[in-house]
Coordinates of C-alpha atoms and ligand atoms in Angstrom, one line a residue:
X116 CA 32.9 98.1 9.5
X117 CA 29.6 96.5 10.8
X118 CA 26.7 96.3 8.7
X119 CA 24.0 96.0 11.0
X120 CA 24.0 96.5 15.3
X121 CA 21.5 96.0 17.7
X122 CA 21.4 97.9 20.5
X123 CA 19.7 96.0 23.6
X124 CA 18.9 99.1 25.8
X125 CA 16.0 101.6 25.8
X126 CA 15.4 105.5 26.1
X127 CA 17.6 107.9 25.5
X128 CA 20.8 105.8 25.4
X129 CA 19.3 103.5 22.7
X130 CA 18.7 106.3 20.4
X131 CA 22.1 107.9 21.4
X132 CA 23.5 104.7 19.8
X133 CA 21.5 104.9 16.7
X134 CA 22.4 108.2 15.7
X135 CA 26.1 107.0 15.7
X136 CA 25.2 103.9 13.7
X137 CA 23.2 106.5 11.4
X138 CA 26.4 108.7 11.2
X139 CA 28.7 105.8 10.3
X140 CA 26.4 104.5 8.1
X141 CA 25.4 101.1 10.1
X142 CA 22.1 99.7 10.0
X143 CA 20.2 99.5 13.6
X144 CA 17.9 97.2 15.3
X145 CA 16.1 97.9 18.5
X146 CA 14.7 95.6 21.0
X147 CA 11.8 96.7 23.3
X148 CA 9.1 95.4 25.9
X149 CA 5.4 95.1 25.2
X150 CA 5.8 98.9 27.4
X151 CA 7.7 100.6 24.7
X152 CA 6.2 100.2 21.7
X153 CA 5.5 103.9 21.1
X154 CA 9.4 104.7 22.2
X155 CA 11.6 106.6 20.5
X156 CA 14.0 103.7 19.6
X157 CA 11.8 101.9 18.2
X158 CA 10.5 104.1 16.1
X159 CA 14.2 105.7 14.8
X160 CA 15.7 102.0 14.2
X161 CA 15.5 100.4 11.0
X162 CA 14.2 97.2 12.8
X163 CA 12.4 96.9 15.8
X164 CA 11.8 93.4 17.8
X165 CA 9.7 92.9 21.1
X166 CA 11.8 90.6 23.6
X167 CA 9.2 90.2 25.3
X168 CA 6.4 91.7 28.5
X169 CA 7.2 95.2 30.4
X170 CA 9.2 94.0 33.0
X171 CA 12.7 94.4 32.3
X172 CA 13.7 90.7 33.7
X173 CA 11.5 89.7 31.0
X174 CA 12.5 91.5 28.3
X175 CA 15.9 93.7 28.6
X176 CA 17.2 91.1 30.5
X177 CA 16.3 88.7 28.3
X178 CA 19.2 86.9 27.5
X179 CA 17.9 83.9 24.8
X180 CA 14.8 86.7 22.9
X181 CA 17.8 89.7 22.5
X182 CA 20.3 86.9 21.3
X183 CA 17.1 85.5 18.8
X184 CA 16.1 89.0 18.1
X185 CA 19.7 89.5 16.9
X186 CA 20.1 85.9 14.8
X187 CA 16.9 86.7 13.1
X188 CA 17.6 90.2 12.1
X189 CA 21.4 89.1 11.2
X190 CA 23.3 91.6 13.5
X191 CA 27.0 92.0 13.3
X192 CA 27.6 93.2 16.4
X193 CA 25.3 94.2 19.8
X194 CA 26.0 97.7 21.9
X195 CA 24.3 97.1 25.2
X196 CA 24.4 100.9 26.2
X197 CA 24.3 101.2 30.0
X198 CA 23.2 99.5 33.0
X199 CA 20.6 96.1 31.8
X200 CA 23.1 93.3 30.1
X201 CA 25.9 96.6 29.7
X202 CA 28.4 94.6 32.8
X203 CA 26.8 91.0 32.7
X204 CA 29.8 88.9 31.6
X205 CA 27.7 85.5 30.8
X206 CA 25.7 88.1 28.1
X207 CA 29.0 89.1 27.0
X208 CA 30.3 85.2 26.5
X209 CA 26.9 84.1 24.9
X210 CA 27.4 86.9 22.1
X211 CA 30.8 85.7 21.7
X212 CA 30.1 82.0 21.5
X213 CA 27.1 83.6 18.2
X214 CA 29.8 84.7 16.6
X215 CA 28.0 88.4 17.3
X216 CA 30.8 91.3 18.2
X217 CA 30.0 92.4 22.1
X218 CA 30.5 96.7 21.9
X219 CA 32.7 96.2 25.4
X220 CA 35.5 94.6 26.7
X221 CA 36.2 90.9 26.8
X222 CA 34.1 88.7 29.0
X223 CA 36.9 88.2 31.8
X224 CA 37.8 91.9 31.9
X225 CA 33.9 92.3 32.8
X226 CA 34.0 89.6 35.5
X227 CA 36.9 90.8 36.7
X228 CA 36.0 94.9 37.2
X229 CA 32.5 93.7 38.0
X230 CA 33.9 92.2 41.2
X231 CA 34.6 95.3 43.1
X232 CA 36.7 93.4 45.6
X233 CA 38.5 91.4 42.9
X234 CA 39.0 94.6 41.0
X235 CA 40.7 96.4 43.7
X236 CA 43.1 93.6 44.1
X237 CA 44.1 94.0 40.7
X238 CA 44.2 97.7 40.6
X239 CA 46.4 97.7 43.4
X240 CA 48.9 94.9 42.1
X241 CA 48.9 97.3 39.2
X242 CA 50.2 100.1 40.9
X243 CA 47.3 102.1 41.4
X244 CA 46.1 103.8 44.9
X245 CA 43.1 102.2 46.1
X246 CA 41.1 103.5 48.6
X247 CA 42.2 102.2 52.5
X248 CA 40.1 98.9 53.1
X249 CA 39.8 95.0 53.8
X250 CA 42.0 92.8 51.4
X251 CA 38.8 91.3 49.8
X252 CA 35.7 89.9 51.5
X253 CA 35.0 90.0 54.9
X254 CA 33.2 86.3 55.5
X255 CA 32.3 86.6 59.6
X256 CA 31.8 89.5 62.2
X257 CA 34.8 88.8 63.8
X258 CA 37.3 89.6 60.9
X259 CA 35.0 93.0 60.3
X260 CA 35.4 94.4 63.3
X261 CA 39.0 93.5 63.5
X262 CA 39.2 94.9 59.9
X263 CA 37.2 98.1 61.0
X264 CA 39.6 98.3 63.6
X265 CA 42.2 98.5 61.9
X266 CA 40.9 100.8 58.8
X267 CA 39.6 103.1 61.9
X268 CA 35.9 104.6 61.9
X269 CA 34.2 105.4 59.9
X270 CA 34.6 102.6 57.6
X271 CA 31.8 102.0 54.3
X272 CA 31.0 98.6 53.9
X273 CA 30.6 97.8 50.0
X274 CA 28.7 95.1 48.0
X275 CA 31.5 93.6 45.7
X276 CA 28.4 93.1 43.8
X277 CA 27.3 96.0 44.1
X278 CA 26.3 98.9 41.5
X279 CA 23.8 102.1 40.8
X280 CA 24.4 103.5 44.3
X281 CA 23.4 100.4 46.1
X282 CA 24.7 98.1 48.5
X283 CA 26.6 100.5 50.6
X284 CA 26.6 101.1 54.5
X285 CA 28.4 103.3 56.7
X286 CA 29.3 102.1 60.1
X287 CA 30.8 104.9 63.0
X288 CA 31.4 102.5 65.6
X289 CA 31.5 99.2 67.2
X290 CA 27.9 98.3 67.7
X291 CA 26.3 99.9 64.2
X292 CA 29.6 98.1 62.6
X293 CA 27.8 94.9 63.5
X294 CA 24.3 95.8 62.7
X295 CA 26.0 97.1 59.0
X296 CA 27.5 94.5 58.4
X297 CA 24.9 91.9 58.8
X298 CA 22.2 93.9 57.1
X299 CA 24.6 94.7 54.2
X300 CA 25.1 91.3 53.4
X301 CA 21.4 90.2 53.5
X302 CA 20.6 93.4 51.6
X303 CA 23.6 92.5 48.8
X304 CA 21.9 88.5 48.7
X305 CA 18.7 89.8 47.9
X306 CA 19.7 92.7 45.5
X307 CA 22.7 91.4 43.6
X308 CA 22.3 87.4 44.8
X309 CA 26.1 87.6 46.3
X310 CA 26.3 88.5 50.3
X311 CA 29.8 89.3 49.5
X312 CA 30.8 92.6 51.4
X313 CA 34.1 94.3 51.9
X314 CA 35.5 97.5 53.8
X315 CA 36.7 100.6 53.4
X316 CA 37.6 103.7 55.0
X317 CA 34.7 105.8 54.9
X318 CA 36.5 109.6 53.3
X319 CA 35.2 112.3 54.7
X320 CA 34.4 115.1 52.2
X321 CA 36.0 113.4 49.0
X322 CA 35.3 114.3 45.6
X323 CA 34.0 111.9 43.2
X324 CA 36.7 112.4 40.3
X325 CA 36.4 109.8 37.0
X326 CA 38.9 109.6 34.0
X327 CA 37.4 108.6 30.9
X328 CA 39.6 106.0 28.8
X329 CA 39.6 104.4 25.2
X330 CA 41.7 101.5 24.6
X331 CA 42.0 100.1 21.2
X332 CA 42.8 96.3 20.0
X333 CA 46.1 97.3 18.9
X334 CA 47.2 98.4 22.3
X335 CA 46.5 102.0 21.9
X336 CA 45.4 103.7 24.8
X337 CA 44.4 107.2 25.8
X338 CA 43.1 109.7 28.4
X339 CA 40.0 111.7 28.0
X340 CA 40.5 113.7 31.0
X341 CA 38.0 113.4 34.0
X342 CA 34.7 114.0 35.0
X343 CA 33.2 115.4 38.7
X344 CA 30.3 114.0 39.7
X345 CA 30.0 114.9 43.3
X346 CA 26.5 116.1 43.1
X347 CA 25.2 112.8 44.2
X348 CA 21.9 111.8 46.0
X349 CA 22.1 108.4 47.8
X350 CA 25.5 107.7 45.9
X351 CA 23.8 108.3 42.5
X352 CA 24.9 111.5 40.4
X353 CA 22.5 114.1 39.4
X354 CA 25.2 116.6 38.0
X355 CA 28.5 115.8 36.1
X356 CA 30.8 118.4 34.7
X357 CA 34.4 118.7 33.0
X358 CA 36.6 119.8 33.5
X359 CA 36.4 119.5 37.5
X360 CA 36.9 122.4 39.4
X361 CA 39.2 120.8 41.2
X362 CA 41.5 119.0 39.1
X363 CA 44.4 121.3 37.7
X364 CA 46.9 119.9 35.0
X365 CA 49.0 118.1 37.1
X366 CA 46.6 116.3 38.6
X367 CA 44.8 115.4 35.8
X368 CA 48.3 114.5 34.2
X369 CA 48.9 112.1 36.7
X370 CA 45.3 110.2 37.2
X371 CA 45.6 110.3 33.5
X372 CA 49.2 108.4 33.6
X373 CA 47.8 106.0 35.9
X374 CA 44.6 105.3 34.4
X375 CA 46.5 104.2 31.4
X376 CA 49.0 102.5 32.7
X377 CA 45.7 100.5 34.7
X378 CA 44.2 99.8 31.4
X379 CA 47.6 98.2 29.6
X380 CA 48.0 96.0 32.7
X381 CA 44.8 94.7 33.3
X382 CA 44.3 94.4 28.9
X383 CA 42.0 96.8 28.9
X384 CA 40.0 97.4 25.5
X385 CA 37.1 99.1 24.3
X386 CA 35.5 102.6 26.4
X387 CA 35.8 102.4 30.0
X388 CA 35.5 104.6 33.3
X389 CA 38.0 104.5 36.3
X390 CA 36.4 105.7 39.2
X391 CA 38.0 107.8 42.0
X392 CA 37.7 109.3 45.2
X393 CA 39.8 112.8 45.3
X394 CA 40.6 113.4 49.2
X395 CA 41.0 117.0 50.3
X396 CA 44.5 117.0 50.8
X397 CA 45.0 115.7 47.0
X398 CA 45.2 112.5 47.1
X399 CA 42.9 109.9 44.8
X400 CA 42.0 106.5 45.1
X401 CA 40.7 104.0 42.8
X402 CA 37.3 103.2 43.6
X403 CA 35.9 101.3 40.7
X404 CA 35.8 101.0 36.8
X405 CA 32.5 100.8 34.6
X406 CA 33.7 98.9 31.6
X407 CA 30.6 100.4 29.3
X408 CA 29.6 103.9 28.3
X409 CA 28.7 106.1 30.9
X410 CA 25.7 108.4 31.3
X411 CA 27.9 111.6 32.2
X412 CA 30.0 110.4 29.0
X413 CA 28.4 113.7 26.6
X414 CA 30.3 116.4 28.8
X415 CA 33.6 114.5 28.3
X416 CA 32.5 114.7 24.2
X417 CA 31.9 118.0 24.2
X418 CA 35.3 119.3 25.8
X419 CA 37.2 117.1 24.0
X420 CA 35.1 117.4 20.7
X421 CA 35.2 113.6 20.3
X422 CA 32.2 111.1 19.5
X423 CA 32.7 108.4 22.3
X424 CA 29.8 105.5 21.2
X425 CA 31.2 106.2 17.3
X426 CA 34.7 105.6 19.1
X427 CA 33.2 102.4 21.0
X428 CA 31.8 101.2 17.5
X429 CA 34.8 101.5 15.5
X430 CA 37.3 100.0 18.2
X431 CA 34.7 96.8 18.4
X432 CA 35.4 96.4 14.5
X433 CA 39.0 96.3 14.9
X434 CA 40.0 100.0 14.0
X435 CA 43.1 101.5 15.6
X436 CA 42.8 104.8 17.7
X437 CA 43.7 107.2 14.9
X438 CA 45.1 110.2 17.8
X439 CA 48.0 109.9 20.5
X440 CA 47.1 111.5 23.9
X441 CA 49.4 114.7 22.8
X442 CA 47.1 115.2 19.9
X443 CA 43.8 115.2 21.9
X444 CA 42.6 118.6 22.7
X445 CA 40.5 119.8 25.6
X446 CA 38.0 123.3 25.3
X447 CA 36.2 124.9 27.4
X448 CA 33.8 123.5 29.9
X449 CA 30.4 121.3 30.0
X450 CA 27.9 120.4 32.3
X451 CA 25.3 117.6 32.3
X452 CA 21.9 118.2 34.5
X453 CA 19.7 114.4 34.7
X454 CA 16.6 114.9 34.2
X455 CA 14.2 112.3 36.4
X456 CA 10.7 112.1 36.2
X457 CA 10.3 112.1 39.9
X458 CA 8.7 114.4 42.4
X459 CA 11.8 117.5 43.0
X460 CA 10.9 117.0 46.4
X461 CA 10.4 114.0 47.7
X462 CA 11.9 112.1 45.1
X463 CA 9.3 109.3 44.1
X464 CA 8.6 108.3 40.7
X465 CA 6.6 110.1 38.5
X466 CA 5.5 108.3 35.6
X467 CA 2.8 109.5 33.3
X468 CA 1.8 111.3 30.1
X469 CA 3.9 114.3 28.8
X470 CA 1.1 116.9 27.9
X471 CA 3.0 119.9 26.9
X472 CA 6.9 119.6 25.9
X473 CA 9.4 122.2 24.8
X474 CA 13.1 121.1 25.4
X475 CA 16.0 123.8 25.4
X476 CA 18.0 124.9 22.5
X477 CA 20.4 127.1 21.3
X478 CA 23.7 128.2 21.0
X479 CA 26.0 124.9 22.9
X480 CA 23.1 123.1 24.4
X481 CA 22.9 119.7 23.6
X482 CA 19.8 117.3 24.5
X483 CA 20.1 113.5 25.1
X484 CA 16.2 112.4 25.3
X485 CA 13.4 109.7 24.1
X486 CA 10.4 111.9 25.4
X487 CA 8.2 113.3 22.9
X488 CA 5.5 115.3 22.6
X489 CA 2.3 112.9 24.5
X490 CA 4.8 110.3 25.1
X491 CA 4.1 108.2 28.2
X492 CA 6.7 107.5 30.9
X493 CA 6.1 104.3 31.6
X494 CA 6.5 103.2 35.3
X495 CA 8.8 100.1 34.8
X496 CA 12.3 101.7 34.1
X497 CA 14.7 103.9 35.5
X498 CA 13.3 107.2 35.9
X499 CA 16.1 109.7 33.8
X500 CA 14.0 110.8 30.7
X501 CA 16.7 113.6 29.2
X502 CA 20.1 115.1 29.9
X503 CA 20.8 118.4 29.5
X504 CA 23.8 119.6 28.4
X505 CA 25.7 122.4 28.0
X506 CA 29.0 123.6 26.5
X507 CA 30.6 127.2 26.9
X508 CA 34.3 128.6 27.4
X509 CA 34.1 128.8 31.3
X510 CA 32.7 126.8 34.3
X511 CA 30.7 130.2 35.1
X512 CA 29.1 130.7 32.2
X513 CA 28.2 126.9 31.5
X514 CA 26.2 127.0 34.6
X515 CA 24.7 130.7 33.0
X516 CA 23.6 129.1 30.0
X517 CA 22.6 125.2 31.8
X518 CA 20.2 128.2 33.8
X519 CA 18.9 129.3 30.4
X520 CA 18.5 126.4 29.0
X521 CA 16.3 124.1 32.0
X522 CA 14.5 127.7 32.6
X523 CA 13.7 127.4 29.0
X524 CA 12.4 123.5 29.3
X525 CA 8.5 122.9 30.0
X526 CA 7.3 119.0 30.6
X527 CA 3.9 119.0 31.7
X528 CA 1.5 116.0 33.1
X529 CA 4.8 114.4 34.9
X530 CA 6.6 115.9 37.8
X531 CA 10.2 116.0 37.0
X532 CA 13.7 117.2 38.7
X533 CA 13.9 120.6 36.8
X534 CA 13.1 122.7 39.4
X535 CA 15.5 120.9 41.9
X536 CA 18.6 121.4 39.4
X537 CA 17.9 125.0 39.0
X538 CA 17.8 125.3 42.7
X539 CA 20.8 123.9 42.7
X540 CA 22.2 126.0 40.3
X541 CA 22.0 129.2 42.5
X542 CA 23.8 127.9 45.4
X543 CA 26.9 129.7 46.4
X544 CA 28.8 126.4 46.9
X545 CA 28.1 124.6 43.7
X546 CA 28.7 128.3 41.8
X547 CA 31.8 129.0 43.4
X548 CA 32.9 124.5 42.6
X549 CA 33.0 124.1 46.6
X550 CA 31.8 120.5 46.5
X551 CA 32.0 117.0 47.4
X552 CA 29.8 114.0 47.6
X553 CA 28.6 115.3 51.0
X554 CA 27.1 118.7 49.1
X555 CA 23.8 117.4 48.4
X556 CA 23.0 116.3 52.1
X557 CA 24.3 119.8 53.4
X558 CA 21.8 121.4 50.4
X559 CA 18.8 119.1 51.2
X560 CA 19.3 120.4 54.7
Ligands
ADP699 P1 28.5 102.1 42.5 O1 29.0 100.8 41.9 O2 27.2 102.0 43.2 O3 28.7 103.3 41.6 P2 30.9 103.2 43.9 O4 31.9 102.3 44.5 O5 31.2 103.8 42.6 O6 29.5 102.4 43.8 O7 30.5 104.3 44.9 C1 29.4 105.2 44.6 C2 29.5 106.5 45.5 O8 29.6 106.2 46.9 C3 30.8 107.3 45.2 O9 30.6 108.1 44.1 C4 31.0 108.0 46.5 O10 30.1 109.1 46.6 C5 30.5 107.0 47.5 N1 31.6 106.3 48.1 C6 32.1 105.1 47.7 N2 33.1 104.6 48.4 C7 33.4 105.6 49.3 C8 34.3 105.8 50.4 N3 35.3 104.8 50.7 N4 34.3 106.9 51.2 C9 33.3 107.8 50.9 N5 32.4 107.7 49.9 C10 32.4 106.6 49.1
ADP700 P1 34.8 110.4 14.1 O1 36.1 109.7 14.4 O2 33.7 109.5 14.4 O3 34.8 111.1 12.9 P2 35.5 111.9 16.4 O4 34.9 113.1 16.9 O5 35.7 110.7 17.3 O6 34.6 111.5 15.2 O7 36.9 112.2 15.7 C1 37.1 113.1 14.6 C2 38.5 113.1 14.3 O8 39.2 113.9 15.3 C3 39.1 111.7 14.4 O9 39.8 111.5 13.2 C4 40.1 111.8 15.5 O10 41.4 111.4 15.1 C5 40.2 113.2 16.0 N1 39.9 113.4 17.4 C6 38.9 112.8 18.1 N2 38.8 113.3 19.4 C7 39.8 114.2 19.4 C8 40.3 115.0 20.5 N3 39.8 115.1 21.6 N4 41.4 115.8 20.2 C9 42.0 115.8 19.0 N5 41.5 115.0 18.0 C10 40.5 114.2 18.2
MG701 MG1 30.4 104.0 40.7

């Protein structure tokens, strides 16, 4: 087992990963920016390095001062948590090349997935049902609209770069095809540096259905069943639950099957995420796959009382999955609630000082924050500050006790999405699990 990881991430996640280095006994390191000295990760690790000024291209993105950071401290290994260097394949190389273990796949399984274009070719000469679209990039106006054509409107026109919601435009016709498609791809050069777009059938009211996989280096792999995360504003989640609502055991039996079989073909290791879209006559398509922990991941660790970053850890260190898929046991039900330090209403950032703070507790509520008591939110960084989430026998009386628990939260001198969740909570749609990624524009309405 590793001695000593570094974990090149802030907030919450960072200190998510060092309480599973504490409970495995590993020695941590964090790396922050000249903005986070007061954080939470610092202050938990048993190391702490600056990489370098606020901004995250200088510092969390800082390839050469998190790969230093790591050579002076005398890491074993690195877990990059989510988004920052989590998908950047060159990061993952450069560890390799240090002799420093990468928590995450392999370098080309990174480049591959993180091409969505190239990774629905591969999905689909693996057998898996990908959503209707292009066969890979679309390189001149003429070919889209003959593509879009084809697909039939609407069709979504997709960054293979793209990620966190972004890069994504839907086109209803002819004429906006053309506008969509030429704004998309300046949109994806400036955003993501690659113009490369690609189509796909736009789904009308489709669910937004996930299975969670772990994939050791031994060629175990297994199922953790799936996550719904339809409650999505601007194609980024605000609510996650398992199980979904929609998803019976036959269903979940089969996008379990094939997200295994995915994984063997493609040499899948380490924690990873197939995405899908769940049409309303039952059928799914692949969509994407994260290859890194997820932020959702807690409500798939508390159904299936697992530890995934402990998981991640020992799988990176050679250790083989000690449970087949038959052994694995799934309880009750569990919903996450992000909470963003953004106006409820309007949604801008809301960075700031946290005057007064009392998070939820009690019986199955769990808490994934870095906010403390007078900590200041700092303005340069994504705006989730905690995740609420809950555990109980039943989808109804998870979202009972999620109510208890964010009416029990106070976070003063910030705005921040509580209200809106709660809101959200006592809708007749989301109560009675009669949603898809088109809910929230119906509810904003
Ligand atoms: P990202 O990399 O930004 O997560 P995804 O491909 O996972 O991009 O898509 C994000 C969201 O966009 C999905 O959860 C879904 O709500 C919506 N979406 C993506 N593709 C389609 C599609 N073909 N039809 C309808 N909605 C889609
Ligand atoms: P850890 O392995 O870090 O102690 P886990 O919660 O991952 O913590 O696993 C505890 C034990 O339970 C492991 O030995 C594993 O074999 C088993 N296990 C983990 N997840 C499940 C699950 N969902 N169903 C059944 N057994 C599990
Ligand atoms: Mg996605």
């Amino acid at each position: 087992m590793f001695k000593k990881i570094l974990i090149a991430n802030r907030g919450e996640i960072a200190c998510r990963v060092i309480w599973a280095c504490r409970e495995l006994g590993i020695k941590t390191v964090a790396v922050h920016s000249e903005a986070d000295r007061d954080a939470l990760h610092v202050r938990f690790a048993d190391e702490a390095v600056c990489v370098g000024p606020a901004p995250s291209a200088q510092s969390y993105l800082n390839i050469p001062q998190i790969i230093s950071a790591a050579e002076i401290t005398n890491v074993d290994a690195i877990h990059p948590g989510y988004g920052f260097l989590s998908e950047n394949p060159h990061f993952a190389e450069v560890c390799r090349e240090c002799n420093i273990t990468f928590i995450g796949p392999s370098p080309e399984v990174i480049r591959m997935m993180g091409d969505k274009a190239e990774a629905k070719r591969t999905m689909k000469a693996a057998g898996v049902p990908v959503t209707p679209g292009s066969e890979g990039l679309i390189e001149d106006e003429e070919t889209a609209i003959k593509e879009a054509e084809a697909i039939g409107y609407p069709v979504l026109i997709k960054a293979t770069a793209g990620g966190g919601g972004r890069g994504m435009r839907v086109a209803h016709n002819r004429q906006e095809l053309v506008n969509a498609y030429n704004t998309a791809r300046a949109e994806a050069e400036a955003a993501f540096k690659n113009s490369g777009v690609y189509l796909e059938k736009y789904i009308a009211n489709p669910r937004h259905i996930e299975i969670q996989v772990l994939c050791d280096n031994h060629g175990g792999v297994v199922h953790l069943g799936e996550r719904e995360c339809s409650v999505q504003r601007r194609h980024q989640k605000l609510i996650e639950e398992s199980p979904s609502p929609a998803v019976g055991y036959d269903l979940r039996q089969e996008m379990g099957r094939v997200a295994v079989e995915a994984c063997k073909r493609i040499g899948y290791n380490n924690a990873g995420t197939i995405e899908f879209l769940l049409d309303e006559d039952g059928s799914f398509y692949f969509m994407e796959m994260n290859t890194r922990i997820q932020v959702e991941h807690p409500v798939t660790e508390m159904v299936t009382i697992s530890d995934l970053v402990a998981a991640q850890i020992r799988i990176a260190a050679g250790e083989e999955l000690n449970y087949t898929q038959d052994q694995l046991i799934f309880v009750g039900h569990a919903i996450e609630c992000r909470i963003n330090a953004e106006d409820p209403e309007t949604f801008t950032p809301s960075p700031g000082r946290i005057t007064t703070l009392n998070l939820p507790s009690g019986a199955g509520v769990r808490v994934d924050t870095a906010i403390y008591d007078g900590y200041f939110v700092p303005p340069h960084y994504d705006s989730l500050i905690a995740k609420v989430i809950v555990h109980s026998r039943t989808r109804e009386r998870a979202i009972a006790r999620m109510r208890r628990a964010l009416e029990s939260m106070v976070v003063e001198g910030i705005k921040t999405t509580i209200p809106l969740h709660l809101k959200i909570l006592n809708e007749p749609d989301f109560i009675a699990g009669n949603i898809s990624t088109r809910f929230m524009d119906r509810f904003l309405k």
